[in-house]
Amino acid sequence: MRILVVEDEVALREALKRDLAGAGFTVDLAADGEEGLYAGREFPVDLAIVDLGLPKVPGLDLIRTLRSERKTFPILVLTARDRWQDKVAGLDAGADDYVAKPFRFEEVLARVQALLRRAGGWASPVLSCGPVVLDLRSQTVAVQGEAVDLTTFEYRLLEHLMMRAGDVISKAELTERLYEQDFERDSNTIEVFMGRLRRKLDPDDRLQPIETLRGRGYRFSLPRDPH
Ligand code: CA
């Protein structure tokens, strides 16, 4: 999943990038509201973290503008401690949740994960589709109760597919959301990883959890368990 961080304090911005990347996210950075607006319009953003006090374009205006342009990705705002008016204003402008500064990264991560799974229609952090179960908190996967050992990239690929189980996701979209902007993009590598992921999840080729739709992309096709 790809996260846009709009924050003018360089130390905080870099710390968020490092910690979010460490948690398996692809991260884009913007240092002011103008850069944030550009990135929010042009990049394939799954979620944005927006500081309210920003140079050039204030955070509230940035959020209102993106929402008025029908950008629907979840937005988490960063507010100053004890400024309840900022929290209310952020939510009114179209943000989905807030974290007050100073914060612990664990709090940001928990809120980011909750917003992403709710955007994908999941109520619980355990994504369960029949025999395949992915736990967002421990970043583990089990098939028919047996743990499956995935590399970081395989896990991220599966997480993206399962978060939107039932939707067709194009190879281009997967490439954009799983690689950094400046990464040497090659959609053939997605095919290679997809092949490995399928063999690990389904060595006997019986469950067939991931469908290939020729020319359109991939779909995690096992039905979601009711929750
Ligand atoms: Ca600021």
mmCIF file of C-alpha atoms and ligand atoms in Angstrom:
data_model
loop_
_atom_site.group_PDB
_atom_site.id
_atom_site.type_symbol
_atom_site.label_atom_id
_atom_site.label_comp_id
_atom_site.label_asym_id
_atom_site.label_seq_id
_atom_site.Cartn_x
_atom_site.Cartn_y
_atom_site.Cartn_z
ATOM 1 C CA MET A 1 0.000 0.000 0.000
ATOM 2 C CA ARG A 2 1.205 3.484 -0.853
ATOM 3 C CA ILE A 3 1.141 6.319 1.692
ATOM 4 C CA LEU A 4 1.607 10.042 1.092
ATOM 5 C CA VAL A 5 3.091 11.983 4.010
ATOM 6 C CA VAL A 6 2.592 15.780 3.902
ATOM 7 C CA GLU A 7 4.632 17.298 6.732
ATOM 8 C CA ASP A 8 6.888 20.364 6.776
ATOM 9 C CA GLU A 9 9.035 19.367 9.769
ATOM 10 C CA VAL A 10 11.892 17.538 8.115
ATOM 11 C CA ALA A 11 12.824 15.325 11.084
ATOM 12 C CA LEU A 12 9.250 14.172 11.572
ATOM 13 C CA ARG A 13 8.754 13.638 7.837
ATOM 14 C CA GLU A 14 11.880 11.509 7.553
ATOM 15 C CA ALA A 15 11.019 9.535 10.708
ATOM 16 C CA LEU A 16 7.549 8.747 9.346
ATOM 17 C CA LYS A 17 9.059 7.637 6.050
ATOM 18 C CA ARG A 18 11.565 5.364 7.765
ATOM 19 C CA ASP A 19 9.012 3.831 10.149
ATOM 20 C CA LEU A 20 6.261 3.393 7.542
ATOM 21 C CA ALA A 21 8.730 1.814 5.106
ATOM 22 C CA GLY A 22 9.854 -0.453 7.942
ATOM 23 C CA ALA A 23 6.219 -1.502 8.386
ATOM 24 C CA GLY A 24 6.055 -2.493 4.712
ATOM 25 C CA PHE A 25 4.510 0.593 3.099
ATOM 26 C CA THR A 26 5.623 2.454 -0.003
ATOM 27 C CA VAL A 27 5.996 6.116 1.015
ATOM 28 C CA ASP A 28 5.886 9.404 -0.913
ATOM 29 C CA LEU A 29 6.889 12.630 0.852
ATOM 30 C CA ALA A 30 5.662 16.204 0.422
ATOM 31 C CA ALA A 31 7.204 19.109 2.366
ATOM 32 C CA ASP A 32 4.385 21.653 1.980
ATOM 33 C CA GLY A 33 0.746 21.926 0.971
ATOM 34 C CA GLU A 34 1.532 22.651 -2.661
ATOM 35 C CA GLU A 35 3.658 19.516 -3.046
ATOM 36 C CA GLY A 36 0.993 17.597 -1.155
ATOM 37 C CA LEU A 37 -1.694 18.737 -3.557
ATOM 38 C CA TYR A 38 0.404 17.730 -6.554
ATOM 39 C CA ALA A 39 1.178 14.296 -5.094
ATOM 40 C CA GLY A 40 -2.418 13.732 -3.992
ATOM 41 C CA ARG A 41 -3.612 14.467 -7.509
ATOM 42 C CA GLU A 42 -0.958 12.639 -9.478
ATOM 43 C CA PHE A 43 0.208 9.661 -7.393
ATOM 44 C CA PRO A 44 -1.691 6.414 -6.775
ATOM 45 C CA VAL A 45 -2.264 7.154 -3.085
ATOM 46 C CA ASP A 46 -3.898 4.570 -0.794
ATOM 47 C CA LEU A 47 -3.830 6.859 2.261
ATOM 48 C CA ALA A 48 -2.479 10.324 3.139
ATOM 49 C CA ILE A 49 -1.069 11.582 6.431
ATOM 50 C CA VAL A 50 -1.468 15.378 6.477
ATOM 51 C CA ASP A 51 -0.090 17.873 8.989
ATOM 52 C CA LEU A 52 -2.552 20.746 9.448
ATOM 53 C CA GLY A 53 0.086 23.472 9.867
ATOM 54 C CA LEU A 54 1.690 23.554 6.415
ATOM 55 C CA PRO A 55 3.375 26.299 4.363
ATOM 56 C CA LYS A 56 1.990 27.419 0.977
ATOM 57 C CA VAL A 57 -1.337 25.564 1.159
ATOM 58 C CA PRO A 58 -2.679 24.976 4.714
ATOM 59 C CA GLY A 59 -3.571 21.375 5.593
ATOM 60 C CA LEU A 60 -7.305 22.072 5.872
ATOM 61 C CA ASP A 61 -7.386 23.654 2.398
ATOM 62 C CA LEU A 62 -5.389 20.753 1.003
ATOM 63 C CA ILE A 63 -7.909 18.249 2.385
ATOM 64 C CA ARG A 64 -10.927 20.252 1.192
ATOM 65 C CA THR A 65 -9.457 20.581 -2.293
ATOM 66 C CA LEU A 66 -8.661 16.865 -2.620
ATOM 67 C CA ARG A 67 -12.139 15.940 -1.399
ATOM 68 C CA SER A 68 -13.788 18.423 -3.779
ATOM 69 C CA GLU A 69 -11.878 16.679 -6.594
ATOM 70 C CA ARG A 70 -13.334 13.337 -5.491
ATOM 71 C CA LYS A 71 -10.145 11.919 -4.058
ATOM 72 C CA THR A 72 -11.591 9.397 -1.643
ATOM 73 C CA PHE A 73 -8.472 7.787 -0.091
ATOM 74 C CA PRO A 74 -8.437 7.887 3.733
ATOM 75 C CA ILE A 75 -6.737 10.922 5.310
ATOM 76 C CA LEU A 76 -5.173 10.916 8.764
ATOM 77 C CA VAL A 77 -4.420 14.401 10.111
ATOM 78 C CA LEU A 78 -1.628 15.363 12.485
ATOM 79 C CA THR A 79 -2.722 18.041 14.960
ATOM 80 C CA ALA A 80 -1.147 19.936 17.830
ATOM 81 C CA ARG A 81 -1.872 18.483 21.263
ATOM 82 C CA ASP A 82 -4.847 20.047 23.093
ATOM 83 C CA ARG A 83 -6.217 21.794 20.045
ATOM 84 C CA TRP A 84 -9.619 20.155 19.911
ATOM 85 C CA GLN A 85 -10.768 22.792 17.393
ATOM 86 C CA ASP A 86 -8.139 21.496 14.925
ATOM 87 C CA LYS A 87 -9.382 17.928 15.297
ATOM 88 C CA VAL A 88 -12.970 18.952 14.614
ATOM 89 C CA ALA A 89 -11.934 21.196 11.704
ATOM 90 C CA GLY A 90 -9.850 18.382 10.176
ATOM 91 C CA LEU A 91 -12.738 15.926 10.323
ATOM 92 C CA ASP A 92 -15.139 18.569 8.973
ATOM 93 C CA ALA A 93 -12.812 19.218 6.032
ATOM 94 C CA GLY A 94 -12.991 15.536 5.080
ATOM 95 C CA ALA A 95 -10.257 13.801 7.084
ATOM 96 C CA ASP A 96 -11.087 10.379 8.533
ATOM 97 C CA ASP A 97 -9.109 10.369 11.766
ATOM 98 C CA TYR A 98 -6.422 12.318 13.625
ATOM 99 C CA VAL A 99 -3.365 11.822 15.803
ATOM 100 C CA ALA A 100 -2.154 14.554 18.164
ATOM 101 C CA LYS A 101 1.540 15.498 18.265
ATOM 102 C CA PRO A 102 3.754 14.327 19.800
ATOM 103 C CA PHE A 103 2.774 10.763 19.031
ATOM 104 C CA ARG A 104 4.257 7.319 19.187
ATOM 105 C CA PHE A 105 4.665 5.680 15.788
ATOM 106 C CA GLU A 106 2.652 2.676 17.002
ATOM 107 C CA GLU A 107 -0.395 4.921 17.332
ATOM 108 C CA VAL A 108 -0.018 6.230 13.776
ATOM 109 C CA LEU A 109 0.487 2.708 12.463
ATOM 110 C CA ALA A 110 -2.614 1.350 14.224
ATOM 111 C CA ARG A 111 -4.743 4.173 12.831
ATOM 112 C CA VAL A 112 -3.295 3.817 9.320
ATOM 113 C CA GLN A 113 -3.997 0.094 9.301
ATOM 114 C CA ALA A 114 -7.529 0.573 10.627
ATOM 115 C CA LEU A 115 -8.309 3.219 7.985
ATOM 116 C CA LEU A 116 -6.907 1.081 5.175
ATOM 117 C CA ARG A 117 -8.825 -2.024 6.117
ATOM 118 C CA ARG A 118 -12.065 -0.077 6.582
ATOM 119 C CA ALA A 119 -11.525 1.497 3.140
ATOM 120 C CA GLY A 120 -11.249 -2.080 1.837
ATOM 121 C CA GLY A 121 -14.516 -3.013 3.564
ATOM 122 C CA TRP A 122 -12.931 -5.063 6.359
ATOM 123 C CA ALA A 123 -14.164 -4.617 9.932
ATOM 124 C CA SER A 124 -11.425 -6.700 11.567
ATOM 125 C CA PRO A 125 -7.612 -6.714 11.242
ATOM 126 C CA VAL A 126 -7.806 -10.409 10.375
ATOM 127 C CA LEU A 127 -8.649 -10.727 6.683
ATOM 128 C CA SER A 128 -10.322 -14.079 6.312
ATOM 129 C CA CYS A 129 -11.336 -15.635 2.988
ATOM 130 C CA GLY A 130 -12.250 -19.261 3.633
ATOM 131 C CA PRO A 131 -8.991 -21.225 4.039
ATOM 132 C CA VAL A 132 -6.705 -18.184 3.560
ATOM 133 C CA VAL A 133 -6.278 -15.908 6.588
ATOM 134 C CA LEU A 134 -4.048 -12.816 6.713
ATOM 135 C CA ASP A 135 -3.424 -11.050 10.020
ATOM 136 C CA LEU A 136 -2.543 -7.380 9.480
ATOM 137 C CA ARG A 137 -1.244 -6.930 13.035
ATOM 138 C CA SER A 138 1.300 -9.752 13.000
ATOM 139 C CA GLN A 139 1.733 -9.651 9.186
ATOM 140 C CA THR A 140 1.296 -13.398 9.034
ATOM 141 C CA VAL A 141 -0.575 -15.650 6.651
ATOM 142 C CA ALA A 142 -2.079 -19.077 7.221
ATOM 143 C CA VAL A 143 -3.731 -21.490 4.809
ATOM 144 C CA GLN A 144 -6.024 -24.097 6.312
ATOM 145 C CA GLY A 145 -4.542 -23.289 9.716
ATOM 146 C CA GLU A 146 -0.913 -23.799 8.606
ATOM 147 C CA ALA A 147 1.461 -20.810 8.674
ATOM 148 C CA VAL A 148 2.842 -19.869 5.253
ATOM 149 C CA ASP A 149 6.322 -18.373 5.082
ATOM 150 C CA LEU A 150 6.240 -15.382 2.724
ATOM 151 C CA THR A 151 8.928 -12.858 1.847
ATOM 152 C CA THR A 152 8.152 -9.196 2.571
ATOM 153 C CA PHE A 153 7.264 -8.525 -1.050
ATOM 154 C CA GLU A 154 5.059 -11.612 -1.374
ATOM 155 C CA TYR A 155 3.258 -10.589 1.816
ATOM 156 C CA ARG A 156 2.676 -7.056 0.531
ATOM 157 C CA LEU A 157 1.363 -8.375 -2.747
ATOM 158 C CA LEU A 158 -1.083 -10.694 -1.004
ATOM 159 C CA GLU A 159 -2.114 -7.985 1.465
ATOM 160 C CA HIS A 160 -2.973 -5.674 -1.413
ATOM 161 C CA LEU A 161 -4.997 -8.349 -3.213
ATOM 162 C CA MET A 162 -6.849 -9.517 -0.082
ATOM 163 C CA MET A 163 -7.542 -6.013 1.195
ATOM 164 C CA ARG A 164 -9.571 -5.597 -1.984
ATOM 165 C CA ALA A 165 -10.705 -9.207 -2.339
ATOM 166 C CA GLY A 166 -13.199 -9.536 -5.179
ATOM 167 C CA ASP A 167 -11.841 -6.513 -7.128
ATOM 168 C CA VAL A 168 -9.766 -6.805 -10.290
ATOM 169 C CA ILE A 169 -6.411 -5.078 -9.815
ATOM 170 C CA SER A 170 -4.264 -4.362 -12.844
ATOM 171 C CA LYS A 171 -0.604 -5.264 -13.065
ATOM 172 C CA ALA A 172 0.206 -1.564 -13.543
ATOM 173 C CA GLU A 173 -1.618 -0.660 -10.345
ATOM 174 C CA LEU A 174 0.157 -3.348 -8.350
ATOM 175 C CA THR A 175 3.505 -2.161 -9.699
ATOM 176 C CA GLU A 176 2.722 1.470 -8.810
ATOM 177 C CA ARG A 177 1.524 0.681 -5.326
ATOM 178 C CA LEU A 178 4.242 -1.725 -4.343
ATOM 179 C CA TYR A 179 7.336 0.023 -5.700
ATOM 180 C CA GLU A 180 8.906 3.375 -4.910
ATOM 181 C CA GLN A 181 8.548 6.097 -7.521
ATOM 182 C CA ASP A 182 12.144 5.831 -8.700
ATOM 183 C CA PHE A 183 12.276 2.043 -8.634
ATOM 184 C CA GLU A 184 13.073 0.339 -11.901
ATOM 185 C CA ARG A 185 9.564 -0.748 -12.756
ATOM 186 C CA ASP A 186 9.054 -3.922 -14.678
ATOM 187 C CA SER A 187 5.640 -5.479 -14.678
ATOM 188 C CA ASN A 188 7.155 -8.894 -15.493
ATOM 189 C CA THR A 189 8.539 -9.045 -11.954
ATOM 190 C CA ILE A 190 4.954 -8.913 -10.659
ATOM 191 C CA GLU A 191 4.248 -12.064 -12.686
ATOM 192 C CA VAL A 192 7.256 -13.815 -11.201
ATOM 193 C CA PHE A 193 6.240 -12.888 -7.640
ATOM 194 C CA MET A 194 2.632 -13.835 -8.341
ATOM 195 C CA GLY A 195 3.770 -17.287 -9.472
ATOM 196 C CA ARG A 196 5.778 -17.802 -6.282
ATOM 197 C CA LEU A 197 2.943 -16.545 -4.107
ATOM 198 C CA ARG A 198 0.495 -18.936 -5.747
ATOM 199 C CA ARG A 199 2.825 -21.917 -5.261
ATOM 200 C CA LYS A 200 3.260 -21.073 -1.578
ATOM 201 C CA LEU A 201 -0.443 -20.556 -0.894
ATOM 202 C CA ASP A 202 -1.651 -23.428 -3.006
ATOM 203 C CA PRO A 203 1.073 -26.002 -3.771
ATOM 204 C CA ASP A 204 -1.443 -28.597 -5.022
ATOM 205 C CA ASP A 205 -3.279 -26.071 -7.213
ATOM 206 C CA ARG A 206 -6.617 -26.886 -5.598
ATOM 207 C CA LEU A 207 -7.712 -23.630 -3.929
ATOM 208 C CA GLN A 208 -6.752 -21.276 -6.770
ATOM 209 C CA PRO A 209 -7.126 -18.165 -4.591
ATOM 210 C CA ILE A 210 -5.729 -15.742 -7.194
ATOM 211 C CA GLU A 211 -7.341 -15.499 -10.595
ATOM 212 C CA THR A 212 -5.587 -14.044 -13.657
ATOM 213 C CA LEU A 213 -7.907 -12.076 -15.940
ATOM 214 C CA ARG A 214 -6.113 -11.848 -19.247
ATOM 215 C CA GLY A 215 -5.307 -8.268 -20.168
ATOM 216 C CA ARG A 216 -7.052 -6.928 -17.050
ATOM 217 C CA GLY A 217 -5.097 -8.065 -14.025
ATOM 218 C CA TYR A 218 -5.536 -10.215 -10.953
ATOM 219 C CA ARG A 219 -8.325 -10.897 -8.520
ATOM 220 C CA PHE A 220 -8.308 -12.565 -5.116
ATOM 221 C CA SER A 221 -11.372 -14.657 -5.786
ATOM 222 C CA LEU A 222 -12.029 -16.677 -2.608
ATOM 223 C CA PRO A 223 -15.118 -15.150 -0.958
ATOM 224 C CA ARG A 224 -14.664 -13.056 2.193
ATOM 225 C CA ASP A 225 -15.920 -14.634 5.391
ATOM 226 C CA PRO A 226 -18.865 -12.777 6.924
ATOM 227 C CA HIS A 227 -17.822 -10.585 9.857
HETATM 228 CA CA CA B 1 3.700 21.861 10.551
#
